[in-house]
Coordinates of C-alpha atoms (C1' of nucleotides) in Angstrom, one line a residue:
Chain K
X171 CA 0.0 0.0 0.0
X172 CA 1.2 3.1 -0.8
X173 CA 2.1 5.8 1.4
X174 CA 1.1 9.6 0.7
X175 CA 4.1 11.8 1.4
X176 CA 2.6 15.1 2.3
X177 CA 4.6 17.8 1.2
X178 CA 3.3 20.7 -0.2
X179 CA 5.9 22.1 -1.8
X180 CA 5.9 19.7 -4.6
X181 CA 3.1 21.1 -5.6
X182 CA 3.9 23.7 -8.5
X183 CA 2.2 27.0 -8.5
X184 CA 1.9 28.0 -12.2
X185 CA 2.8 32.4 -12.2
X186 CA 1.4 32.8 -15.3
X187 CA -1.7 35.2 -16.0
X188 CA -4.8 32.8 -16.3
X189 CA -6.4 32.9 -20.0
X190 CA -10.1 32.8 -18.0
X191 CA -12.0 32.8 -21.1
X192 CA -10.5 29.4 -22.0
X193 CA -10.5 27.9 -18.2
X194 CA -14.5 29.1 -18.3
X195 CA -14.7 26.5 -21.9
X196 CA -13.2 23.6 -19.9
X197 CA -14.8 23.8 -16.4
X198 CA -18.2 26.0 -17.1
X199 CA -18.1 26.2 -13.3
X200 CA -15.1 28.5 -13.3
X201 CA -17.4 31.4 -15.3
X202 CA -18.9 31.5 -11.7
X203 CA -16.0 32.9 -9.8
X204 CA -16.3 36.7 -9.6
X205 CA -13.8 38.9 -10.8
X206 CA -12.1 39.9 -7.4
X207 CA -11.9 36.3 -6.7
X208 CA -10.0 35.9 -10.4
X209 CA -7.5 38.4 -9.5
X210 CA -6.0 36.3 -6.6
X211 CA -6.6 32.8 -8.3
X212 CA -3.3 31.3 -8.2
X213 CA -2.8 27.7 -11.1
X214 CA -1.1 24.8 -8.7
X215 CA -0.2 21.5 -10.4
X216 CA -0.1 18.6 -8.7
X217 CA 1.2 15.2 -9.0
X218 CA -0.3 12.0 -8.7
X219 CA -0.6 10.6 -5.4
X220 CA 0.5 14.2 -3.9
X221 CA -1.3 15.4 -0.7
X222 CA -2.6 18.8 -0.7
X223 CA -4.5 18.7 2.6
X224 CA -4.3 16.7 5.2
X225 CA -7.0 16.4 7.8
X226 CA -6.8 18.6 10.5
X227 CA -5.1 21.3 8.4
X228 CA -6.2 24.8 9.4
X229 CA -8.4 25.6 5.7
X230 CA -6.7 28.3 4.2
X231 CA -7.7 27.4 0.8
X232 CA -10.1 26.3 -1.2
X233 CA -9.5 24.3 -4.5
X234 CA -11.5 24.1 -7.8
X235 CA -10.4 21.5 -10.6
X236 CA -9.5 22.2 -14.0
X237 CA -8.4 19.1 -15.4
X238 CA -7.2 15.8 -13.6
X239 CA -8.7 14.5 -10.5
X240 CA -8.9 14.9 -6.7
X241 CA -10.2 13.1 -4.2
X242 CA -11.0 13.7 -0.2
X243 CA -10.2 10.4 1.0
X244 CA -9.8 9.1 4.7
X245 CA -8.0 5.7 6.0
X246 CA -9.7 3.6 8.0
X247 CA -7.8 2.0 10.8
X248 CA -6.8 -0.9 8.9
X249 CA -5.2 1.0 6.2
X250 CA -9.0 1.0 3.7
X251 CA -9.5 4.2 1.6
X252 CA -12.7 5.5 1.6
X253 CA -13.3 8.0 -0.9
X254 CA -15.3 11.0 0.4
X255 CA -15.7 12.8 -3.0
X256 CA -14.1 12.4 -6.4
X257 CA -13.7 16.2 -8.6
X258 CA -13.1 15.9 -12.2
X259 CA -13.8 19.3 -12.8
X260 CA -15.1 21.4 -10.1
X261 CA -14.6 22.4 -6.8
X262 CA -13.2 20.0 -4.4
X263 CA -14.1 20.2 -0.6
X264 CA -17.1 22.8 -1.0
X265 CA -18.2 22.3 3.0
X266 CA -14.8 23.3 4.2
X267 CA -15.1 26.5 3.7
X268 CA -17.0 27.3 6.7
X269 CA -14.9 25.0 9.0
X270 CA -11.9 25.5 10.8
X271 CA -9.8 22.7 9.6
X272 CA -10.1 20.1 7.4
X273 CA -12.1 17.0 7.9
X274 CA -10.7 14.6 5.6
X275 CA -7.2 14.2 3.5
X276 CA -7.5 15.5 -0.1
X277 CA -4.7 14.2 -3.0
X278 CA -5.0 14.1 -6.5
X279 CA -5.4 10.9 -8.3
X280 CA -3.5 11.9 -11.6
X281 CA -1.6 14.7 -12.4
X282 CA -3.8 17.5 -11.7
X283 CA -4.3 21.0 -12.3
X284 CA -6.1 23.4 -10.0
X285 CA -7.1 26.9 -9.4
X286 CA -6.1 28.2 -5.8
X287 CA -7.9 30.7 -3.6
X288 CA -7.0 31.9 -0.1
X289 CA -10.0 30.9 1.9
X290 CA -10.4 34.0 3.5
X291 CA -10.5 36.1 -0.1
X292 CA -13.3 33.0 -1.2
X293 CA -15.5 34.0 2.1
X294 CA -15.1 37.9 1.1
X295 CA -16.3 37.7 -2.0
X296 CA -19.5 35.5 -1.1
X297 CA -20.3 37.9 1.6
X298 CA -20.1 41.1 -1.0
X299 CA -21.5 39.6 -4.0
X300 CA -24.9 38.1 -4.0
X301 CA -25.3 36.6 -7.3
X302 CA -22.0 34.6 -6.0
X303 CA -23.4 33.7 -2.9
X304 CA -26.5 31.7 -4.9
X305 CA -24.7 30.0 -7.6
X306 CA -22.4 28.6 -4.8
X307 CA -25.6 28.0 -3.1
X308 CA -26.9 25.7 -5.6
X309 CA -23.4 24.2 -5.7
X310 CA -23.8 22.3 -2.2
X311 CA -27.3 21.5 -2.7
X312 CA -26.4 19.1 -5.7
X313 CA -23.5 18.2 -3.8
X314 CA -26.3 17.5 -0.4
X315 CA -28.2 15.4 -3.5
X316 CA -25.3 13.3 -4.7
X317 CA -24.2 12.3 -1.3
X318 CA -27.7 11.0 -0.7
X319 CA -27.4 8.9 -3.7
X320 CA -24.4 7.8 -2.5
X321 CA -25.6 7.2 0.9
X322 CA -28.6 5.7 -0.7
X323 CA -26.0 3.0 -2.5
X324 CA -23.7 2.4 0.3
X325 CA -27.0 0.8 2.0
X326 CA -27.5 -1.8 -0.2
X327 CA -25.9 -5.0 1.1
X328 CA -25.0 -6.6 -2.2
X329 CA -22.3 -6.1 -4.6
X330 CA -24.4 -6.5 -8.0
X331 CA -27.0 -3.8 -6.8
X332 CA -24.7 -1.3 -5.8
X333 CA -23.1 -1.5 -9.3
X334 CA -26.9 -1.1 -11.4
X335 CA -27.6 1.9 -8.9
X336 CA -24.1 3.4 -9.8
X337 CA -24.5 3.4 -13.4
X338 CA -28.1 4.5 -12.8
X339 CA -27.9 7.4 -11.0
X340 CA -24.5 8.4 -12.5
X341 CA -24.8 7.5 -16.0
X342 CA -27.6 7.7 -18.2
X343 CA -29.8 4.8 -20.1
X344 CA -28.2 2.3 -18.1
X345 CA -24.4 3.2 -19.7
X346 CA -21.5 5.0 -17.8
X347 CA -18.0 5.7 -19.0
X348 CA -15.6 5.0 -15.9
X349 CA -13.1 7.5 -15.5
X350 CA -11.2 5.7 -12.7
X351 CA -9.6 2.2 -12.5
X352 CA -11.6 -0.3 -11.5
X353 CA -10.0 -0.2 -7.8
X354 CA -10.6 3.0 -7.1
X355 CA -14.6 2.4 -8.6
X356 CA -14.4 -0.4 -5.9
X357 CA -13.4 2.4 -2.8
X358 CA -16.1 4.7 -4.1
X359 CA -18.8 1.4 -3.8
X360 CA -17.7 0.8 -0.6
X361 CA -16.5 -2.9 -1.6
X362 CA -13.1 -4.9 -2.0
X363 CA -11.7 -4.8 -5.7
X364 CA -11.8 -8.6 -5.5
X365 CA -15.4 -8.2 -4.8
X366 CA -15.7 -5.9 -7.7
X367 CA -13.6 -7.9 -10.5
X368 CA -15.9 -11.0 -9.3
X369 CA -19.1 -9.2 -9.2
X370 CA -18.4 -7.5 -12.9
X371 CA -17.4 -11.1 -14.5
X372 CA -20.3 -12.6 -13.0
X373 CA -22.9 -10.3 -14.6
X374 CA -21.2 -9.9 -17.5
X375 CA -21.2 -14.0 -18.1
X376 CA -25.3 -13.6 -16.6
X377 CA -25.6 -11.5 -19.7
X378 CA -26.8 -8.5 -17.4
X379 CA -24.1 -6.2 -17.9
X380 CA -21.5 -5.6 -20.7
X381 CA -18.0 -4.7 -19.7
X382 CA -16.2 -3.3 -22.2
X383 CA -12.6 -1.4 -21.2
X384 CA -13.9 1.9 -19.6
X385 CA -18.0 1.3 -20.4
X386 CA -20.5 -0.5 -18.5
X387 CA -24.1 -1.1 -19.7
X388 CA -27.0 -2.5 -18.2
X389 CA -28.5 -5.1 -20.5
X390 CA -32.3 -4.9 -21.1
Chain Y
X144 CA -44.5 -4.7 6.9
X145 CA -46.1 -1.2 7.5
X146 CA -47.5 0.7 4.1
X147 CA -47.3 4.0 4.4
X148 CA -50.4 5.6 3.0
X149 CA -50.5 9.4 1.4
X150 CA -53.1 11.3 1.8
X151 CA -52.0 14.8 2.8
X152 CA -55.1 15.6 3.7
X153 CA -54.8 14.4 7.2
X154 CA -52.4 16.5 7.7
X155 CA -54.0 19.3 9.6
X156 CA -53.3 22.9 9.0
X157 CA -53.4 24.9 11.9
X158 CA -54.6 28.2 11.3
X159 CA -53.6 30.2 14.4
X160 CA -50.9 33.0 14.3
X161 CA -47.3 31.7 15.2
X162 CA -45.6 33.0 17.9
X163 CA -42.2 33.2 17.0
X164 CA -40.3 34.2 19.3
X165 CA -41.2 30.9 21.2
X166 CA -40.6 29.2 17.9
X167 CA -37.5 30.5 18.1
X168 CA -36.5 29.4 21.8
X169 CA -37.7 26.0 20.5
X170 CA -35.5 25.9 17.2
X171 CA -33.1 28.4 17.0
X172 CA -33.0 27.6 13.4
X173 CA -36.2 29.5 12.7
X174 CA -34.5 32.6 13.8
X175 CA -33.1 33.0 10.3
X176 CA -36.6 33.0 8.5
X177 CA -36.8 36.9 7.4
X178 CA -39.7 38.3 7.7
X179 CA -41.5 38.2 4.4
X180 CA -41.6 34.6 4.7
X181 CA -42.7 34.7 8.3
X182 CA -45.9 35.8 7.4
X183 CA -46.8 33.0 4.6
X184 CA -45.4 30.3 7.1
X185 CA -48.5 27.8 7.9
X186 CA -48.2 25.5 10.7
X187 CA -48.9 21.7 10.0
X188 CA -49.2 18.6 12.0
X189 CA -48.4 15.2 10.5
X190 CA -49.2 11.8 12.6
X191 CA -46.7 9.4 13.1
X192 CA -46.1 7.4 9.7
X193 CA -47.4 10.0 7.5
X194 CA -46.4 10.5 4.5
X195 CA -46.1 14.6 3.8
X196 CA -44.3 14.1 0.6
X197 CA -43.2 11.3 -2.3
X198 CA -40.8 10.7 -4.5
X199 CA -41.6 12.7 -7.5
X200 CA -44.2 15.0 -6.6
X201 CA -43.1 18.6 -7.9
X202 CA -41.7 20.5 -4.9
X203 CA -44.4 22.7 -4.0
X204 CA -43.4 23.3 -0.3
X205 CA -40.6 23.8 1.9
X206 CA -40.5 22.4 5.7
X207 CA -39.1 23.1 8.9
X208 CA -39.3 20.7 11.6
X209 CA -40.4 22.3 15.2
X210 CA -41.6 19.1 17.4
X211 CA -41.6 15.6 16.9
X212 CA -39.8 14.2 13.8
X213 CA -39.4 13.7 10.1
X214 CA -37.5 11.4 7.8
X215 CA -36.1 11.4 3.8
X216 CA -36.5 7.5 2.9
X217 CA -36.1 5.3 0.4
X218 CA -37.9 1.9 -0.6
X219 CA -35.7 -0.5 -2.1
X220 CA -36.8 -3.1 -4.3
X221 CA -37.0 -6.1 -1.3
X222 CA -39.2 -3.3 0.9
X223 CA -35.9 -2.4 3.3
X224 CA -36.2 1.5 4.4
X225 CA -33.4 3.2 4.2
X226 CA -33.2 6.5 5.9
X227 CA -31.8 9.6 4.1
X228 CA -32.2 11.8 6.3
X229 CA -33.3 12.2 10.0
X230 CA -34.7 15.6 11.1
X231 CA -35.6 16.3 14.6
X232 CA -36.0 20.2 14.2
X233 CA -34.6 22.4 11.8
X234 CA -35.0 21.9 7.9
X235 CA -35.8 18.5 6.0
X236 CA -35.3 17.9 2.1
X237 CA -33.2 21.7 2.0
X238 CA -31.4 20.4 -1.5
X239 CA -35.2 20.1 -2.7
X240 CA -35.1 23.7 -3.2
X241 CA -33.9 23.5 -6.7
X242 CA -34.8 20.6 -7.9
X243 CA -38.3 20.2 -10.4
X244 CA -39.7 17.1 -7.9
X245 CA -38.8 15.3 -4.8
X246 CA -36.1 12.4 -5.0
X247 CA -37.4 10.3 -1.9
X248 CA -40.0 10.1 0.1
X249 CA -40.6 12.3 3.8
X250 CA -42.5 10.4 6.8
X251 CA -43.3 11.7 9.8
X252 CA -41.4 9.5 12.6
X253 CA -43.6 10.2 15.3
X254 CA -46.3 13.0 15.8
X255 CA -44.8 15.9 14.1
X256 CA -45.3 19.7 14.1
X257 CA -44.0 21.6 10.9
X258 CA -43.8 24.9 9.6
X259 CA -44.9 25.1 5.5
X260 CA -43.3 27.7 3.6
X261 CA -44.5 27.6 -0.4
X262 CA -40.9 26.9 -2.4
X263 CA -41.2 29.6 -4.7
X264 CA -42.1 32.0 -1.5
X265 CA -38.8 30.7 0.3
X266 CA -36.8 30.9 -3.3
X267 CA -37.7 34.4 -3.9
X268 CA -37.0 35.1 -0.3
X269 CA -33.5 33.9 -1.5
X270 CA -33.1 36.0 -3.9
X271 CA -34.2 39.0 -2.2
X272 CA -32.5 38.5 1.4
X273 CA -28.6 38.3 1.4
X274 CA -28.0 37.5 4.7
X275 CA -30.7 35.1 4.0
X276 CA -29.2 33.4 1.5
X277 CA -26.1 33.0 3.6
X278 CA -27.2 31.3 6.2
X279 CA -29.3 28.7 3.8
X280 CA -25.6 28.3 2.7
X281 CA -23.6 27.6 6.1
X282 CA -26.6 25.0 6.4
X283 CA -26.0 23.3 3.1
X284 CA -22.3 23.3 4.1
X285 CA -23.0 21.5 7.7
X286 CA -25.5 19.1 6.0
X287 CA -22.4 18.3 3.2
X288 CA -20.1 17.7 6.2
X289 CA -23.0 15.3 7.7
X290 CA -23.7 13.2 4.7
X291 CA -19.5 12.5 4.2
X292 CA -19.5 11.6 7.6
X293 CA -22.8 8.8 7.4
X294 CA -21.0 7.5 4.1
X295 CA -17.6 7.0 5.5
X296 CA -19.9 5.4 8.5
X297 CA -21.7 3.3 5.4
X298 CA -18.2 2.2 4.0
X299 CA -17.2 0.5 7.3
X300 CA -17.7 -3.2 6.9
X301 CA -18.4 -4.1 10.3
X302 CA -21.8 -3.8 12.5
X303 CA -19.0 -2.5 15.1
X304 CA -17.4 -0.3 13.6
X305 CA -20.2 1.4 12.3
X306 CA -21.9 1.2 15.7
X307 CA -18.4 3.4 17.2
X308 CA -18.1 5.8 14.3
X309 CA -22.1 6.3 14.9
X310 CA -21.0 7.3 18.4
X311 CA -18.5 9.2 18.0
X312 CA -19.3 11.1 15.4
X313 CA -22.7 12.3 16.1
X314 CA -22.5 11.9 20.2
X315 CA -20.3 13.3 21.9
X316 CA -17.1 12.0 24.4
X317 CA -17.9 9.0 23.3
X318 CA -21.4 9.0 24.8
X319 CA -24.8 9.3 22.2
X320 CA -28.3 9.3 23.8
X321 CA -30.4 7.6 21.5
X322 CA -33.3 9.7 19.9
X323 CA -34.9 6.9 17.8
X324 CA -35.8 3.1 18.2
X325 CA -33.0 0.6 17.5
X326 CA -34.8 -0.5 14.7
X327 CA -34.7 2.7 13.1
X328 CA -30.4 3.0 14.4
X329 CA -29.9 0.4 12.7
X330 CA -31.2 1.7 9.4
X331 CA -29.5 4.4 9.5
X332 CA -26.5 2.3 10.1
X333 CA -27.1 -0.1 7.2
X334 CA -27.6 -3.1 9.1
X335 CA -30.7 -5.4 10.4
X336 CA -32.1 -4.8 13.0
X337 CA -31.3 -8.1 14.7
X338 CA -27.7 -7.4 13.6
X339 CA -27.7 -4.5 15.7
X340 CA -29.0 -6.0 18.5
X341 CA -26.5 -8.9 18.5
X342 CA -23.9 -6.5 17.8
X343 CA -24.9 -4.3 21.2
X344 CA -25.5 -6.8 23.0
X345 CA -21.8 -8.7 22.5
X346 CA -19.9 -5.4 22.8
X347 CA -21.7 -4.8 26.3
X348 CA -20.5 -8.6 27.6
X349 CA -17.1 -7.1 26.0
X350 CA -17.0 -4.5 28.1
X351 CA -16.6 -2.0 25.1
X352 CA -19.9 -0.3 25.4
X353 CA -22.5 0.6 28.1
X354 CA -25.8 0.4 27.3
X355 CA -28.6 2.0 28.9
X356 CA -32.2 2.0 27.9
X357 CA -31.3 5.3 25.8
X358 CA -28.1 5.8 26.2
X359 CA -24.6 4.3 24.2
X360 CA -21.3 4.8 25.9
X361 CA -17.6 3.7 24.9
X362 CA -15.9 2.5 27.7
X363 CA -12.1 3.2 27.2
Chain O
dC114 C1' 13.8 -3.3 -18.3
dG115 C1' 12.8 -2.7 -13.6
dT116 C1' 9.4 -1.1 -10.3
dA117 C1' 4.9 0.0 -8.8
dC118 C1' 0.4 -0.6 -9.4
dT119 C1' -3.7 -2.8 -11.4
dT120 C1' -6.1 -6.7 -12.8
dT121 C1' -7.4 -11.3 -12.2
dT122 C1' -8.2 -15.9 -10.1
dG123 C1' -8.3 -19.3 -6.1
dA124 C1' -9.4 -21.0 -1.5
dA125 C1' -10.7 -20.5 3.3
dT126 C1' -13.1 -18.0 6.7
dC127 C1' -16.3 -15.1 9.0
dG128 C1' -20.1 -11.9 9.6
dC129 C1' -24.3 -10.4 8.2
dA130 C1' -28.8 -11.3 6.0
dT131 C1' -32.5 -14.1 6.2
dC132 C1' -36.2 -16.8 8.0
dA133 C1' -38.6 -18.2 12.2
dA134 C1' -40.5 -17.5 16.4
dA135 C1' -41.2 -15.9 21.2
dT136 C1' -41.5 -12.1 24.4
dC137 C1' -42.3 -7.4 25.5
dT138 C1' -44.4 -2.8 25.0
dG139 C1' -47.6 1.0 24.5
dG140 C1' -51.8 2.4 22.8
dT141 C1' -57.0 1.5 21.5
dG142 C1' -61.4 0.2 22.0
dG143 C1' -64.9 -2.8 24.0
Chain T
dC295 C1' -60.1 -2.3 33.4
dC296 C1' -58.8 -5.8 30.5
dA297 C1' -58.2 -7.9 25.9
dC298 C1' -56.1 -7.1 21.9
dC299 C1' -53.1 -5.6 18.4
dA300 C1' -49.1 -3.5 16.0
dG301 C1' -44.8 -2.8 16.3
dA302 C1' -40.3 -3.3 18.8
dT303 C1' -37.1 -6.3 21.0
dT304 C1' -34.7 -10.5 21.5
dT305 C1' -32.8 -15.2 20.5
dG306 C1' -31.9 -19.2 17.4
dA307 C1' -30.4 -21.7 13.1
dT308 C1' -28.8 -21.6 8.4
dG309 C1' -26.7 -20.2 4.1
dC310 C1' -24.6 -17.0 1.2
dG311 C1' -21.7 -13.5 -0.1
dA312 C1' -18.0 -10.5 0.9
dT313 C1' -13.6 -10.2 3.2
dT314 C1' -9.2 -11.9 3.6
dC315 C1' -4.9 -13.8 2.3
dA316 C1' -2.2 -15.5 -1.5
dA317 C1' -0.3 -15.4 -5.8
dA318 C1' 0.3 -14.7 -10.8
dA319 C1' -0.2 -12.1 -14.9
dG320 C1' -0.8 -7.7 -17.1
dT321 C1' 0.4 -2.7 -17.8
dA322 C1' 2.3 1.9 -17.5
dC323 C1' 6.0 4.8 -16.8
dG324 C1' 10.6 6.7 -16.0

DNA sequence: CGTACTTTTGAATCGCATCAAATCTGGTGG
DNA sequence: CCACCAGATTTGATGCGATTCAAAAGTACG
């Protein structure tokens, strides 16, 4: 099992003037961020694996997504991720913002590129611009919806079921692209990737699902 | 099995004013209701197992717990419950807000008082009230933190485990009083109810848990 | 071209779900 | 007041499915 080495400073912050126009083409989410907040947006790359917050970190920034993946992740006692969230694009530890210090560790799962803000210049701006404040409004309330899908999953006690309400409520017409390894999709369902390998195999040979390398659909 | 049956017309309406500053006392939530949506607030009174709301109706309302309690659940295909959400005061189904219909259904637990607010009364109040708005935010944020927290409980493969992370994450010191049956614990754990039982009952002959009738303590 | 990680299969074990049934409890109505 | 009923609590027996441990083959990357 690997080990996350936490230090920061491998991560590379990027001086270069942002080209917003183009950052607001790849992640539409970006054309949310007012332009105070733009000003003091600093671009961090960061490696696979690499830590960028650790739980129990004071917050002092807040992260959005540009291309790559992060993750907030914790380890159970016996060494099990659980992954917490999974950003593709996006912001990454939305709730944080309001708390002190971080409640979970965050890495990125490839290399990965992100947008930095100081936390305190992120809680300005929603407190002086109100058309801010509601779009990030609307943010956690589909964030509040997806973790009840996920909750929602995570309480069904067997393997194939929590695969067909995966591609269900995250794909659409019974087909989803995966966009992680089959591991890591294995973390997010709350199962071993044994389990998972099996459990794919199994429906795919009961004609119920067909795996292909990165698609899944359900068979009708 | 119980069926829950909807018809919303037993749910009474009571038409007296509301006296808010006792509401208040009683929920300091409803201290953040401006006052334009004070005044279209209607006070309603669910028995216990009502159903006040099902999965797909168009969101027509918006509700805020005062006495008693209501629950977000799901109906899986073999009749389990699972339990989304759990409010005993404050606000139920908030991510609703913007979304066209409902995406579970809401019970009353026991014999429940609620205040009513019209959704497109409470959205406009939104849009129209910053400091409103920003408090509907922090609560989004703390319900974000919640739901992490019930799936990293959900991704725990042991009726232990889940049984100490329960404890420790929503009691405090390592003590929880118990505001529900078990029956209804151990859906919101993700477990049987005779699992939980068994599960109690060995870690108190352990000595790793006292239990009282309402009350679950760690013993260190 | 070695190293690290993922994917895959196998075998043994263990815990939870499931089905069954008895007791207990609080509330309702005769 | 008591009988009754629905639901909660509790215990038992059984089987299945996921975890666990082990190991081999595949793959990506510097």
């Amino acid at each position: 099992m690997l080990i996350y080495v936490y230090d920061s400073n491998h991560m590379k912050k990027v001086n270069e003037s942002l080209n917003w126009p183009s950052l607001i083409a790849t992640q539409p989410v970006a054309g949310l961020i007012p332009g105070t907040l733009r000003e003091v947006a600093e671009r961090v790359d960061a490696n696979a694996y690499e830590t960028f917050f650790r739980i129990g970190d004071p917050v002092r920034h807040i992260y959005l997504v540009i291309s790559g993946e992060a993750r907030l992740i914790r380890i159970d006692r016996r060494g099990g991720e659980v992954i917490l969230q999974r950003s593709r694009g996006g912001f990454i530890a939305e709730a944080s913002l309001d708390s002190r210090s971080y409640h979970c560790d965050a890495i990125a799962a490839e290399s990965t590129t992100m947008l930095m803000f100081t936390s305190s210049a992120f809680r300005q701006a929603l407190e002086d611009d109100f058309v801010f404040c509601q779009s990030w409004q609307t943010l956690l309330a589909k964030e509040v919806r997806k973790l009840r899908a996920q909750c929602e999953r995570l309480a069904l006690n067997s393997a194939v079921e929590r695969v067909i309400h995966y591609i269900e409520s995250e794909g659409s017409d019974g087909v989803i692209k995966l966009t992680q390894s089959r591991k890591s999709l294995a973390a997010e369902l709350g199962i071993t990737h044994e389990a998972l390998y099996r459990t794919l195999r199994r429906m795919q040979n009961e004609g119920v699902l067909e795996v292909a390398e990165n698609r899944l659909a359900i068979r009708v």
